[in-house]
Amino acid sequence: MSSLPTSRKTRVAVLFGGRSGEHDVSLMSARSVINALDPERYEVIQVGITLDGEWCNGENTHDAFVSGNIQNLNRVVLPQEPSHSALYVLRGTECGEALEKLSDIDVFFPALHGPFGEDGAIQGLLELADVAYVGAGVAGSSVGMDKGIFKDVMRANGIPIVDSVLVLRTEFEKDTNAVIAKIEAMGDYPFFAKPANLGSSVGISKCKSRADLYEGLMEAARYDRRLVVEKGVNPAREIEVSVLGNEDPQTSVCGEILPSREFYSYESKYEDGTSGLIIPAQLPEGMSEQIREYAARAYKAIDCAGMARADFFVDVEMNKVYLNELNTLPGFTSISMYPKLWQASGLTYPQLVDRLIELALERKAQRDHTERRRMS
Ligand SMILES: Nc1ncnc2c1ncn2[C@@H]1O[C@H](COP(=O)(O)OP(=O)(O)O)[C@@H](O)[C@H]1O
Ligand SMILES: [Mg+2]
C-alpha cells in the first residue's frame, strides 16, 4: 500500500512551534524528529510556525525559532487546493506578493502540540490540500483533544472513565450555585477542574474544597468556554501506553509517571525536572494487558491514526483502571514517554519515525482509493 518514492529521497516537511501554549514543547519534539530522519533517505524541509500563526522557512529554521531570530526567514504557504502537495515561498515583488515554489512535499509531519496543531485544525488544512500527513485525521484529533466529548465516546464504548460533568462558562457565570451543586452531586472531594480543550495541564486545578472548586472553575474558564470537572482518583497511579498504527494499532509496554508534585501539573511536567518515568510499570497480574486492550479500543473508537499515547489512572485502593485521555500528538523528544515505551518494546526512535511516515503514506493511499462522489 505504501508508496514511498524510490528514485529520490522522501521529502518530509516537519512543522513545529505553532500558536498554542505548547509552542516551546513542540520545538523540542521537532528537534528530535529532525535529528532522527535519516539524511540518506529523507530530505527535511523545516517549517516553523510563529505564535501568531505565520509559517516560516529559511536557513536553519529550527535554530532560528529556538533563538528567536526569525527576521531573515521567508514566509511560506501551503495552498489549500489539492494537486499542489508543495510549499511555496511568499515573495514581495514590485507588483505585490508572489508565490515561488519552495519544494514538493511527500509527507507533512506536524510536530505540534495543543490547540491548532493537535485538535484537528491543521489536519483540516492538510485534508483540504489533500496531502499525506503523520498522525490522526480531523475527527480523531478533535475528539482526542476535547476532554468532554472524548469521555462520552469512551462511555459509549464501555471503556472505564471517571465520573465527570461538562459545564459551560456562561452557565457557571449565570448560576454558580447550581453548577457547584451539580458537581458535588458526583460525590466527595477532590475534583479536578479543567478547560475542555487544552494540554500540558494548563488551567487544571485539584479542588479539595468548595472554595477550591470555585477558584478552579474560574481558572479553567480563563482558557475555554467549556469546562470539565472530574471526580479525582485519589490516590492515583498514572500509567501510560503508546499506540502505533492505523486500522490495526499495536500497543507498547506500559510505563508509569511519578509526578514531582501532588499531581502532574505544568510545573511538574516541564519545570521541576524531577518527575520520574518507570518502564515497564510494575502492575498487578493482568492489569497491563487490560490497559493495552483499552488503549487499542479507545484508539479505534475515535478513528485515531499514526500514533497516540493513552494515559490511565489506577485507583490504588480499589485496584481499578480508568482511561484519562488519548494524546494524538504526544511529547516526542527522544526522552519522552511515547518513544521510550516503544524503545522498551523493541522499536528505536528512528524506526518509529520511519514507521509514522509509512503510516501517513498508507493512510493517504487509502484516501486516494475512496470515491468522494457518485461517479456516473
Ligand atoms: N480525575 C483525576 N484524578 C486524579 N488525577 C487527575 C485527574 N485528572 C487530572 N489529574 C492530574 O492532572 C494531570 C493533568 O490532567 P490531564 O487531564 O491529563 O490534562 P492534560 O491534557 O493537560 O495532560 C494528570 O496527569 C493527573 O496528574
Ligand atoms: Mg495528560
mmCIF file of C-alpha atoms and ligand atoms in Angstrom:
data_model
loop_
_atom_site.group_PDB
_atom_site.id
_atom_site.type_symbol
_atom_site.label_atom_id
_atom_site.label_comp_id
_atom_site.label_asym_id
_atom_site.label_seq_id
_atom_site.Cartn_x
_atom_site.Cartn_y
_atom_site.Cartn_z
ATOM 1 C CA MET A 1 0.000 0.000 0.000
ATOM 2 C CA SER A 2 2.655 2.495 0.992
ATOM 3 C CA SER A 3 4.095 4.482 -1.848
ATOM 4 C CA LEU A 4 7.459 5.798 -0.762
ATOM 5 C CA PRO A 5 9.183 7.167 -3.844
ATOM 6 C CA THR A 6 12.310 5.182 -4.641
ATOM 7 C CA SER A 7 14.012 7.351 -7.232
ATOM 8 C CA ARG A 8 14.652 10.252 -4.892
ATOM 9 C CA LYS A 9 14.618 10.976 -1.189
ATOM 10 C CA THR A 10 11.268 11.321 0.516
ATOM 11 C CA ARG A 11 10.578 14.972 1.215
ATOM 12 C CA VAL A 12 9.264 15.485 4.715
ATOM 13 C CA ALA A 13 8.048 18.867 5.932
ATOM 14 C CA VAL A 14 8.403 18.982 9.711
ATOM 15 C CA LEU A 15 6.070 21.592 11.193
ATOM 16 C CA PHE A 16 6.857 22.994 14.646
ATOM 17 C CA GLY A 17 6.137 25.840 17.033
ATOM 18 C CA GLY A 18 2.576 26.918 16.445
ATOM 19 C CA ARG A 19 0.023 29.114 18.122
ATOM 20 C CA SER A 20 -0.538 27.095 21.274
ATOM 21 C CA GLY A 21 0.939 27.401 24.752
ATOM 22 C CA GLU A 22 2.905 24.261 23.914
ATOM 23 C CA HIS A 23 4.963 26.122 21.282
ATOM 24 C CA ASP A 24 8.246 25.501 23.108
ATOM 25 C CA VAL A 25 7.474 21.857 23.810
ATOM 26 C CA SER A 26 6.847 21.471 20.074
ATOM 27 C CA LEU A 27 10.297 22.901 19.293
ATOM 28 C CA MET A 28 11.815 20.188 21.473
ATOM 29 C CA SER A 29 9.786 17.400 19.839
ATOM 30 C CA ALA A 30 10.674 18.666 16.356
ATOM 31 C CA ARG A 31 14.400 18.761 17.150
ATOM 32 C CA SER A 32 14.345 15.047 17.926
ATOM 33 C CA VAL A 33 12.268 14.223 14.834
ATOM 34 C CA ILE A 34 14.580 16.213 12.532
ATOM 35 C CA ASN A 35 17.648 14.532 14.026
ATOM 36 C CA ALA A 36 16.140 11.084 13.599
ATOM 37 C CA LEU A 37 15.239 11.405 9.911
ATOM 38 C CA ASP A 38 17.978 9.518 8.066
ATOM 39 C CA PRO A 39 19.584 12.026 5.635
ATOM 40 C CA GLU A 40 20.281 9.163 3.199
ATOM 41 C CA ARG A 41 16.561 8.618 2.760
ATOM 42 C CA TYR A 42 14.824 11.848 3.668
ATOM 43 C CA GLU A 43 15.086 15.445 2.665
ATOM 44 C CA VAL A 44 13.768 17.537 5.537
ATOM 45 C CA ILE A 45 12.038 20.853 4.974
ATOM 46 C CA GLN A 46 11.742 22.686 8.274
ATOM 47 C CA VAL A 47 8.691 24.870 8.755
ATOM 48 C CA GLY A 48 8.396 26.953 11.897
ATOM 49 C CA ILE A 49 5.015 28.398 12.827
ATOM 50 C CA THR A 50 5.133 31.530 14.963
ATOM 51 C CA LEU A 51 2.890 32.216 17.944
ATOM 52 C CA ASP A 52 0.971 34.497 15.572
ATOM 53 C CA GLY A 53 0.482 31.656 13.100
ATOM 54 C CA GLU A 54 2.958 32.706 10.394
ATOM 55 C CA TRP A 55 4.670 29.827 8.573
ATOM 56 C CA CYS A 56 8.402 30.386 8.056
ATOM 57 C CA ASN A 57 11.334 28.672 6.379
ATOM 58 C CA GLY A 58 14.920 29.636 5.621
ATOM 59 C CA GLU A 59 18.378 28.767 6.733
ATOM 60 C CA ASN A 60 18.379 26.667 9.914
ATOM 61 C CA THR A 61 14.753 27.420 10.585
ATOM 62 C CA HIS A 62 14.647 25.421 13.781
ATOM 63 C CA ASP A 63 17.688 27.132 15.297
ATOM 64 C CA ALA A 64 16.195 30.494 14.338
ATOM 65 C CA PHE A 65 12.985 29.618 16.187
ATOM 66 C CA VAL A 66 14.866 28.468 19.271
ATOM 67 C CA SER A 67 16.941 31.664 19.392
ATOM 68 C CA GLY A 68 14.013 33.880 18.381
ATOM 69 C CA ASN A 69 15.949 35.396 15.433
ATOM 70 C CA ILE A 70 13.450 34.739 12.695
ATOM 71 C CA GLN A 71 13.640 38.023 10.836
ATOM 72 C CA ASN A 72 15.688 36.509 7.981
ATOM 73 C CA LEU A 73 13.285 33.652 7.349
ATOM 74 C CA ASN A 74 10.863 33.621 4.447
ATOM 75 C CA ARG A 75 7.112 33.345 4.840
ATOM 76 C CA VAL A 76 5.827 30.089 3.381
ATOM 77 C CA VAL A 77 2.390 28.963 2.297
ATOM 78 C CA LEU A 78 0.653 25.648 1.764
ATOM 79 C CA PRO A 79 -2.055 26.206 -0.853
ATOM 80 C CA GLN A 80 -5.361 24.776 0.342
ATOM 81 C CA GLU A 81 -6.180 23.481 -3.129
ATOM 82 C CA PRO A 82 -5.496 19.812 -3.849
ATOM 83 C CA SER A 83 -2.930 18.915 -6.536
ATOM 84 C CA HIS A 84 -0.068 21.064 -5.278
ATOM 85 C CA SER A 85 1.449 18.973 -2.451
ATOM 86 C CA ALA A 86 4.127 21.616 -2.237
ATOM 87 C CA LEU A 87 5.181 24.550 -0.110
ATOM 88 C CA TYR A 88 5.647 27.991 -1.640
ATOM 89 C CA VAL A 89 7.643 30.996 -0.523
ATOM 90 C CA LEU A 90 5.747 34.251 -0.388
ATOM 91 C CA ARG A 91 7.986 36.818 -2.085
ATOM 92 C CA GLY A 92 7.491 40.545 -2.135
ATOM 93 C CA THR A 93 7.809 41.831 -5.719
ATOM 94 C CA GLU A 94 7.280 45.189 -7.346
ATOM 95 C CA CYS A 95 3.793 44.099 -8.307
ATOM 96 C CA GLY A 96 2.859 42.790 -4.868
ATOM 97 C CA GLU A 97 3.334 39.365 -3.311
ATOM 98 C CA ALA A 98 4.062 36.304 -5.454
ATOM 99 C CA LEU A 99 4.360 32.590 -4.757
ATOM 100 C CA GLU A 100 7.555 30.768 -5.659
ATOM 101 C CA LYS A 101 7.776 27.021 -5.222
ATOM 102 C CA LEU A 102 9.995 26.022 -2.307
ATOM 103 C CA SER A 103 9.668 22.260 -2.617
ATOM 104 C CA ASP A 104 7.306 19.436 -3.415
ATOM 105 C CA ILE A 105 6.413 17.621 -0.205
ATOM 106 C CA ASP A 106 5.686 13.904 0.156
ATOM 107 C CA VAL A 107 4.692 13.896 3.806
ATOM 108 C CA PHE A 108 3.878 16.570 6.377
ATOM 109 C CA PHE A 109 4.944 15.818 9.947
ATOM 110 C CA PRO A 110 3.130 18.110 12.367
ATOM 111 C CA ALA A 111 5.338 18.005 15.471
ATOM 112 C CA LEU A 112 2.839 20.365 17.080
ATOM 113 C CA HIS A 113 1.040 20.069 20.395
ATOM 114 C CA GLY A 114 -2.163 21.583 21.726
ATOM 115 C CA PRO A 115 -4.772 23.781 20.024
ATOM 116 C CA PHE A 116 -4.395 24.311 16.240
ATOM 117 C CA GLY A 117 -1.814 21.505 15.945
ATOM 118 C CA GLU A 118 -3.382 18.588 17.752
ATOM 119 C CA ASP A 119 -7.083 19.406 17.667
ATOM 120 C CA GLY A 120 -7.983 18.836 14.022
ATOM 121 C CA ALA A 121 -7.395 22.430 12.883
ATOM 122 C CA ILE A 122 -4.179 21.877 10.941
ATOM 123 C CA GLN A 123 -5.365 18.397 9.981
ATOM 124 C CA GLY A 124 -8.318 20.122 8.256
ATOM 125 C CA LEU A 125 -5.935 22.238 6.216
ATOM 126 C CA LEU A 126 -3.843 19.182 5.311
ATOM 127 C CA GLU A 127 -7.007 17.332 4.247
ATOM 128 C CA LEU A 128 -8.136 20.240 2.088
ATOM 129 C CA ALA A 129 -4.714 20.296 0.466
ATOM 130 C CA ASP A 130 -5.001 16.513 0.027
ATOM 131 C CA VAL A 131 -1.508 15.755 1.285
ATOM 132 C CA ALA A 132 -0.092 12.869 3.317
ATOM 133 C CA TYR A 133 0.485 13.713 6.970
ATOM 134 C CA VAL A 134 1.578 11.967 10.131
ATOM 135 C CA GLY A 135 -0.983 11.296 12.834
ATOM 136 C CA ALA A 136 -4.714 11.308 13.327
ATOM 137 C CA GLY A 137 -7.215 12.935 10.994
ATOM 138 C CA VAL A 138 -9.704 15.672 11.792
ATOM 139 C CA ALA A 139 -12.203 13.680 13.875
ATOM 140 C CA GLY A 140 -9.604 11.639 15.789
ATOM 141 C CA SER A 141 -7.621 14.767 16.607
ATOM 142 C CA SER A 142 -10.549 16.860 17.737
ATOM 143 C CA VAL A 143 -12.230 14.135 19.781
ATOM 144 C CA GLY A 144 -8.871 13.246 21.345
ATOM 145 C CA MET A 145 -8.424 16.891 22.313
ATOM 146 C CA ASP A 146 -11.870 17.597 23.728
ATOM 147 C CA LYS A 147 -11.993 16.165 27.239
ATOM 148 C CA GLY A 148 -15.806 16.423 27.345
ATOM 149 C CA ILE A 149 -16.672 14.719 24.055
ATOM 150 C CA PHE A 150 -13.861 12.188 24.446
ATOM 151 C CA LYS A 151 -15.326 10.905 27.706
ATOM 152 C CA ASP A 152 -18.778 10.481 26.191
ATOM 153 C CA VAL A 153 -17.335 8.472 23.290
ATOM 154 C CA MET A 154 -15.438 6.251 25.740
ATOM 155 C CA ARG A 155 -18.551 5.691 27.858
ATOM 156 C CA ALA A 156 -20.465 4.716 24.722
ATOM 157 C CA ASN A 157 -17.724 2.150 24.029
ATOM 158 C CA GLY A 158 -17.708 0.674 27.533
ATOM 159 C CA ILE A 159 -14.231 1.950 28.411
ATOM 160 C CA PRO A 160 -13.971 2.987 32.075
ATOM 161 C CA ILE A 161 -13.709 6.740 32.570
ATOM 162 C CA VAL A 162 -14.004 8.775 35.794
ATOM 163 C CA ASP A 163 -17.325 10.486 36.520
ATOM 164 C CA SER A 164 -17.398 13.994 35.114
ATOM 165 C CA VAL A 165 -19.611 16.981 34.458
ATOM 166 C CA LEU A 166 -19.355 19.342 31.492
ATOM 167 C CA VAL A 167 -20.045 22.977 32.371
ATOM 168 C CA LEU A 168 -20.372 25.938 30.029
ATOM 169 C CA ARG A 169 -18.619 29.091 31.191
ATOM 170 C CA THR A 170 -21.837 31.023 30.617
ATOM 171 C CA GLU A 171 -23.737 28.557 32.794
ATOM 172 C CA PHE A 172 -21.160 28.947 35.585
ATOM 173 C CA GLU A 173 -21.359 32.727 35.368
ATOM 174 C CA LYS A 174 -25.159 32.725 35.382
ATOM 175 C CA ASP A 175 -25.808 30.266 38.199
ATOM 176 C CA THR A 176 -22.671 29.385 40.107
ATOM 177 C CA ASN A 177 -24.532 27.640 42.950
ATOM 178 C CA ALA A 178 -26.393 25.297 40.602
ATOM 179 C CA VAL A 179 -23.149 24.354 38.838
ATOM 180 C CA ILE A 180 -21.393 23.671 42.134
ATOM 181 C CA ALA A 181 -24.361 21.595 43.362
ATOM 182 C CA LYS A 182 -24.278 19.514 40.169
ATOM 183 C CA ILE A 183 -20.569 18.830 40.637
ATOM 184 C CA GLU A 184 -20.896 17.990 44.336
ATOM 185 C CA ALA A 185 -23.657 15.508 43.470
ATOM 186 C CA MET A 186 -20.875 13.329 41.933
ATOM 187 C CA GLY A 187 -19.542 12.563 45.440
ATOM 188 C CA ASP A 188 -16.728 13.629 47.728
ATOM 189 C CA TYR A 189 -13.870 15.994 47.019
ATOM 190 C CA PRO A 190 -11.290 16.139 45.451
ATOM 191 C CA PHE A 191 -12.422 17.120 41.972
ATOM 192 C CA PHE A 192 -10.280 18.216 39.051
ATOM 193 C CA ALA A 193 -11.425 21.322 37.150
ATOM 194 C CA LYS A 194 -10.105 21.599 33.573
ATOM 195 C CA PRO A 195 -10.555 23.591 30.387
ATOM 196 C CA ALA A 196 -12.108 21.135 27.891
ATOM 197 C CA ASN A 197 -9.573 21.807 25.135
ATOM 198 C CA LEU A 198 -6.014 22.306 26.267
ATOM 199 C CA GLY A 199 -2.950 20.302 27.226
ATOM 200 C CA SER A 200 0.177 20.346 29.388
ATOM 201 C CA SER A 201 -2.063 20.677 32.489
ATOM 202 C CA VAL A 202 -2.594 24.389 31.762
ATOM 203 C CA GLY A 203 -5.641 25.703 33.658
ATOM 204 C CA ILE A 204 -6.081 22.455 35.646
ATOM 205 C CA SER A 205 -6.648 22.529 39.419
ATOM 206 C CA LYS A 206 -7.095 19.883 42.034
ATOM 207 C CA CYS A 207 -10.011 21.057 44.183
ATOM 208 C CA LYS A 208 -10.211 19.772 47.747
ATOM 209 C CA SER A 209 -12.978 22.073 48.975
ATOM 210 C CA ARG A 210 -15.866 24.187 47.674
ATOM 211 C CA ALA A 211 -13.643 27.270 47.799
ATOM 212 C CA ASP A 212 -11.012 25.433 45.718
ATOM 213 C CA LEU A 213 -13.677 24.339 43.265
ATOM 214 C CA TYR A 214 -14.855 27.904 42.734
ATOM 215 C CA GLU A 215 -11.261 29.030 42.167
ATOM 216 C CA GLY A 216 -10.597 26.039 39.901
ATOM 217 C CA LEU A 217 -13.625 26.785 37.725
ATOM 218 C CA MET A 218 -12.586 30.460 37.482
ATOM 219 C CA GLU A 219 -9.089 29.397 36.445
ATOM 220 C CA ALA A 220 -10.285 26.878 33.834
ATOM 221 C CA ALA A 221 -12.756 29.464 32.484
ATOM 222 C CA ARG A 222 -9.816 31.698 31.542
ATOM 223 C CA TYR A 223 -8.824 29.169 28.881
ATOM 224 C CA ASP A 224 -12.029 27.749 27.447
ATOM 225 C CA ARG A 225 -15.764 28.324 27.131
ATOM 226 C CA ARG A 226 -16.321 24.667 28.097
ATOM 227 C CA LEU A 227 -15.072 23.233 31.366
ATOM 228 C CA VAL A 228 -14.829 19.676 32.568
ATOM 229 C CA VAL A 229 -14.935 18.757 36.227
ATOM 230 C CA GLU A 230 -13.962 15.217 37.168
ATOM 231 C CA LYS A 231 -14.070 13.105 40.223
ATOM 232 C CA GLY A 232 -10.483 12.817 41.444
ATOM 233 C CA VAL A 233 -8.883 9.397 41.582
ATOM 234 C CA ASN A 234 -7.183 9.602 44.949
ATOM 235 C CA PRO A 235 -4.571 8.263 45.304
ATOM 236 C CA ALA A 236 -3.902 7.599 41.624
ATOM 237 C CA ARG A 237 -1.058 5.864 39.851
ATOM 238 C CA GLU A 238 -0.516 7.297 36.359
ATOM 239 C CA ILE A 239 0.136 4.640 33.737
ATOM 240 C CA GLU A 240 0.797 5.356 30.071
ATOM 241 C CA VAL A 241 0.943 3.177 26.975
ATOM 242 C CA SER A 242 1.988 4.024 23.410
ATOM 243 C CA VAL A 243 -0.177 3.094 20.452
ATOM 244 C CA LEU A 244 1.062 2.941 16.858
ATOM 245 C CA GLY A 245 -0.738 2.065 13.633
ATOM 246 C CA ASN A 246 -3.763 2.855 11.527
ATOM 247 C CA GLU A 247 -6.536 0.292 11.433
ATOM 248 C CA ASP A 248 -4.676 -2.431 13.332
ATOM 249 C CA PRO A 249 -2.951 -0.474 16.102
ATOM 250 C CA GLN A 250 -0.174 -2.028 18.175
ATOM 251 C CA THR A 251 0.483 -1.198 21.832
ATOM 252 C CA SER A 252 3.756 -0.892 23.717
ATOM 253 C CA VAL A 253 4.620 -1.992 27.224
ATOM 254 C CA CYS A 254 3.147 0.224 29.965
ATOM 255 C CA GLY A 255 5.108 2.930 31.761
ATOM 256 C CA GLU A 256 4.434 4.801 34.970
ATOM 257 C CA ILE A 257 4.787 8.520 35.693
ATOM 258 C CA LEU A 258 5.937 9.585 39.143
ATOM 259 C CA PRO A 259 4.943 13.273 39.322
ATOM 260 C CA SER A 260 7.193 15.565 41.330
ATOM 261 C CA ARG A 261 4.136 17.303 42.808
ATOM 262 C CA GLU A 262 0.739 16.412 44.183
ATOM 263 C CA PHE A 263 -0.437 15.915 40.612
ATOM 264 C CA TYR A 264 1.191 16.036 37.173
ATOM 265 C CA SER A 265 0.887 19.805 36.809
ATOM 266 C CA TYR A 266 2.603 22.093 34.272
ATOM 267 C CA GLU A 267 5.448 22.740 36.752
ATOM 268 C CA SER A 268 5.819 19.051 37.418
ATOM 269 C CA LYS A 269 5.898 18.257 33.673
ATOM 270 C CA TYR A 270 8.279 20.946 32.468
ATOM 271 C CA GLU A 271 9.898 22.912 35.276
ATOM 272 C CA ASP A 272 10.890 20.706 38.193
ATOM 273 C CA GLY A 273 12.772 18.177 36.068
ATOM 274 C CA THR A 274 12.333 15.616 38.843
ATOM 275 C CA SER A 275 9.229 13.726 37.689
ATOM 276 C CA GLY A 276 10.199 10.116 37.095
ATOM 277 C CA LEU A 277 9.365 7.522 34.456
ATOM 278 C CA ILE A 278 9.354 3.819 35.277
ATOM 279 C CA ILE A 279 9.444 1.467 32.284
ATOM 280 C CA PRO A 280 7.956 -1.071 32.367
ATOM 281 C CA ALA A 281 5.410 -0.197 35.035
ATOM 282 C CA GLN A 282 5.090 -2.759 37.810
ATOM 283 C CA LEU A 283 1.417 -3.683 37.765
ATOM 284 C CA PRO A 284 -0.748 -6.387 39.324
ATOM 285 C CA GLU A 285 -1.239 -9.559 37.295
ATOM 286 C CA GLY A 286 -3.299 -8.979 34.144
ATOM 287 C CA MET A 287 -3.613 -5.195 34.530
ATOM 288 C CA SER A 288 -1.062 -4.367 31.886
ATOM 289 C CA GLU A 289 -2.919 -6.487 29.272
ATOM 290 C CA GLN A 290 -6.199 -4.862 30.305
ATOM 291 C CA ILE A 291 -4.727 -1.378 29.908
ATOM 292 C CA ARG A 292 -3.297 -2.234 26.494
ATOM 293 C CA GLU A 293 -6.619 -3.605 25.358
ATOM 294 C CA TYR A 294 -8.477 -0.450 26.474
ATOM 295 C CA ALA A 295 -5.843 1.692 24.754
ATOM 296 C CA ALA A 296 -6.255 -0.048 21.400
ATOM 297 C CA ARG A 297 -10.055 0.001 21.699
ATOM 298 C CA ALA A 298 -10.120 3.719 22.577
ATOM 299 C CA TYR A 299 -7.777 4.443 19.658
ATOM 300 C CA LYS A 300 -10.099 2.734 17.217
ATOM 301 C CA ALA A 301 -13.186 4.331 18.773
ATOM 302 C CA ILE A 302 -12.002 7.836 17.872
ATOM 303 C CA ASP A 303 -10.598 6.744 14.483
ATOM 304 C CA CYS A 304 -7.077 7.630 15.524
ATOM 305 C CA ALA A 305 -4.210 7.044 13.077
ATOM 306 C CA GLY A 306 -0.431 7.082 13.230
ATOM 307 C CA MET A 307 0.133 7.358 16.944
ATOM 308 C CA ALA A 308 -1.292 8.230 20.333
ATOM 309 C CA ARG A 309 -0.270 7.924 23.938
ATOM 310 C CA ALA A 310 -3.047 6.569 26.123
ATOM 311 C CA ASP A 311 -2.932 7.795 29.727
ATOM 312 C CA PHE A 312 -4.607 5.904 32.543
ATOM 313 C CA PHE A 313 -5.263 6.315 36.249
ATOM 314 C CA VAL A 314 -5.139 3.342 38.544
ATOM 315 C CA ASP A 315 -7.157 3.778 41.725
ATOM 316 C CA VAL A 316 -4.699 2.344 44.210
ATOM 317 C CA GLU A 317 -7.278 1.464 46.868
ATOM 318 C CA MET A 318 -9.852 -0.097 44.549
ATOM 319 C CA ASN A 319 -7.272 -1.541 42.103
ATOM 320 C CA LYS A 320 -9.402 -0.138 39.297
ATOM 321 C CA VAL A 321 -8.260 1.261 35.945
ATOM 322 C CA TYR A 322 -9.668 4.417 34.284
ATOM 323 C CA LEU A 323 -8.677 5.825 30.931
ATOM 324 C CA ASN A 324 -7.805 9.505 31.345
ATOM 325 C CA GLU A 325 -7.032 10.627 27.786
ATOM 326 C CA LEU A 326 -5.532 9.866 24.384
ATOM 327 C CA ASN A 327 -2.848 12.302 23.276
ATOM 328 C CA THR A 328 -2.798 12.190 19.499
ATOM 329 C CA LEU A 329 0.471 14.165 19.241
ATOM 330 C CA PRO A 330 2.274 13.162 22.420
ATOM 331 C CA GLY A 331 5.553 14.684 23.568
ATOM 332 C CA PHE A 332 8.042 13.318 21.074
ATOM 333 C CA THR A 333 11.554 14.155 22.191
ATOM 334 C CA SER A 334 13.860 11.177 22.312
ATOM 335 C CA ILE A 335 13.466 11.103 26.126
ATOM 336 C CA SER A 336 9.655 11.464 26.092
ATOM 337 C CA MET A 337 7.459 8.665 27.353
ATOM 338 C CA TYR A 338 5.938 7.887 23.914
ATOM 339 C CA PRO A 339 9.193 6.903 22.140
ATOM 340 C CA LYS A 340 10.736 5.466 25.301
ATOM 341 C CA LEU A 341 7.877 3.000 25.634
ATOM 342 C CA TRP A 342 8.485 1.932 22.037
ATOM 343 C CA GLN A 343 12.174 1.622 22.679
ATOM 344 C CA ALA A 344 11.406 -0.719 25.582
ATOM 345 C CA SER A 345 9.138 -2.649 23.197
ATOM 346 C CA GLY A 346 11.859 -3.104 20.569
ATOM 347 C CA LEU A 347 11.410 -0.120 18.235
ATOM 348 C CA THR A 348 14.167 2.512 18.146
ATOM 349 C CA TYR A 349 13.378 6.201 17.746
ATOM 350 C CA PRO A 350 14.489 6.357 14.054
ATOM 351 C CA GLN A 351 12.478 3.194 13.307
ATOM 352 C CA LEU A 352 9.462 4.811 14.951
ATOM 353 C CA VAL A 353 9.776 7.928 12.802
ATOM 354 C CA ASP A 354 10.122 5.751 9.649
ATOM 355 C CA ARG A 355 7.006 3.830 10.615
ATOM 356 C CA LEU A 356 4.991 7.011 11.186
ATOM 357 C CA ILE A 357 5.917 8.233 7.725
ATOM 358 C CA GLU A 358 4.928 4.889 6.229
ATOM 359 C CA LEU A 359 1.608 5.014 8.066
ATOM 360 C CA ALA A 360 0.962 8.534 6.774
ATOM 361 C CA LEU A 361 1.543 7.351 3.202
ATOM 362 C CA GLU A 362 -0.676 4.311 3.739
ATOM 363 C CA ARG A 363 -3.488 6.475 5.006
ATOM 364 C CA LYS A 364 -3.144 8.823 2.046
ATOM 365 C CA ALA A 365 -3.247 5.829 -0.318
ATOM 366 C CA GLN A 366 -6.467 4.727 1.371
ATOM 367 C CA ARG A 367 -7.944 8.194 0.905
ATOM 368 C CA ASP A 368 -6.946 8.097 -2.754
ATOM 369 C CA HIS A 369 -8.834 4.807 -3.139
ATOM 370 C CA THR A 370 -12.021 6.270 -1.726
ATOM 371 C CA GLU A 371 -14.593 7.795 -4.040
ATOM 372 C CA ARG A 372 -15.816 11.105 -2.791
ATOM 373 C CA ARG A 373 -18.814 11.418 -5.031
ATOM 374 C CA ARG A 374 -21.025 9.199 -7.100
ATOM 375 C CA MET A 375 -19.477 8.616 -10.488
ATOM 376 C CA SER A 376 -21.882 8.314 -13.393
HETATM 377 N N1 LIG B 1 -9.633 12.742 37.643
HETATM 378 C C1 LIG B 1 -8.364 12.837 38.053
HETATM 379 N N2 LIG B 1 -7.914 12.133 39.120
HETATM 380 C C2 LIG B 1 -6.625 12.217 39.547
HETATM 381 N N3 LIG B 1 -5.695 12.997 38.962
HETATM 382 C C3 LIG B 1 -6.075 13.739 37.889
HETATM 383 C C4 LIG B 1 -7.417 13.689 37.375
HETATM 384 N N4 LIG B 1 -7.496 14.493 36.307
HETATM 385 C C5 LIG B 1 -6.270 15.032 36.154
HETATM 386 N N5 LIG B 1 -5.411 14.601 37.106
HETATM 387 C C6 LIG B 1 -3.988 15.034 37.245
HETATM 388 O O1 LIG B 1 -3.769 16.164 36.403
HETATM 389 C C7 LIG B 1 -2.862 15.844 35.322
HETATM 390 C C8 LIG B 1 -3.280 16.545 34.045
HETATM 391 O O2 LIG B 1 -4.593 16.190 33.661
HETATM 392 P P1 LIG B 1 -4.953 15.772 32.183
HETATM 393 O O3 LIG B 1 -6.414 15.549 32.130
HETATM 394 O O4 LIG B 1 -4.083 14.637 31.790
HETATM 395 O O5 LIG B 1 -4.613 17.078 31.367
HETATM 396 P P2 LIG B 1 -3.585 17.384 30.161
HETATM 397 O O6 LIG B 1 -4.349 17.101 28.912
HETATM 398 O O7 LIG B 1 -3.289 18.824 30.303
HETATM 399 O O8 LIG B 1 -2.407 16.467 30.335
HETATM 400 C C9 LIG B 1 -2.910 14.325 35.252
HETATM 401 O O9 LIG B 1 -1.740 13.808 34.673
HETATM 402 C C10 LIG B 1 -3.042 13.969 36.742
HETATM 403 O O10 LIG B 1 -1.816 14.140 37.433
HETATM 404 MG MG MG B 2 -2.457 14.418 30.481
#
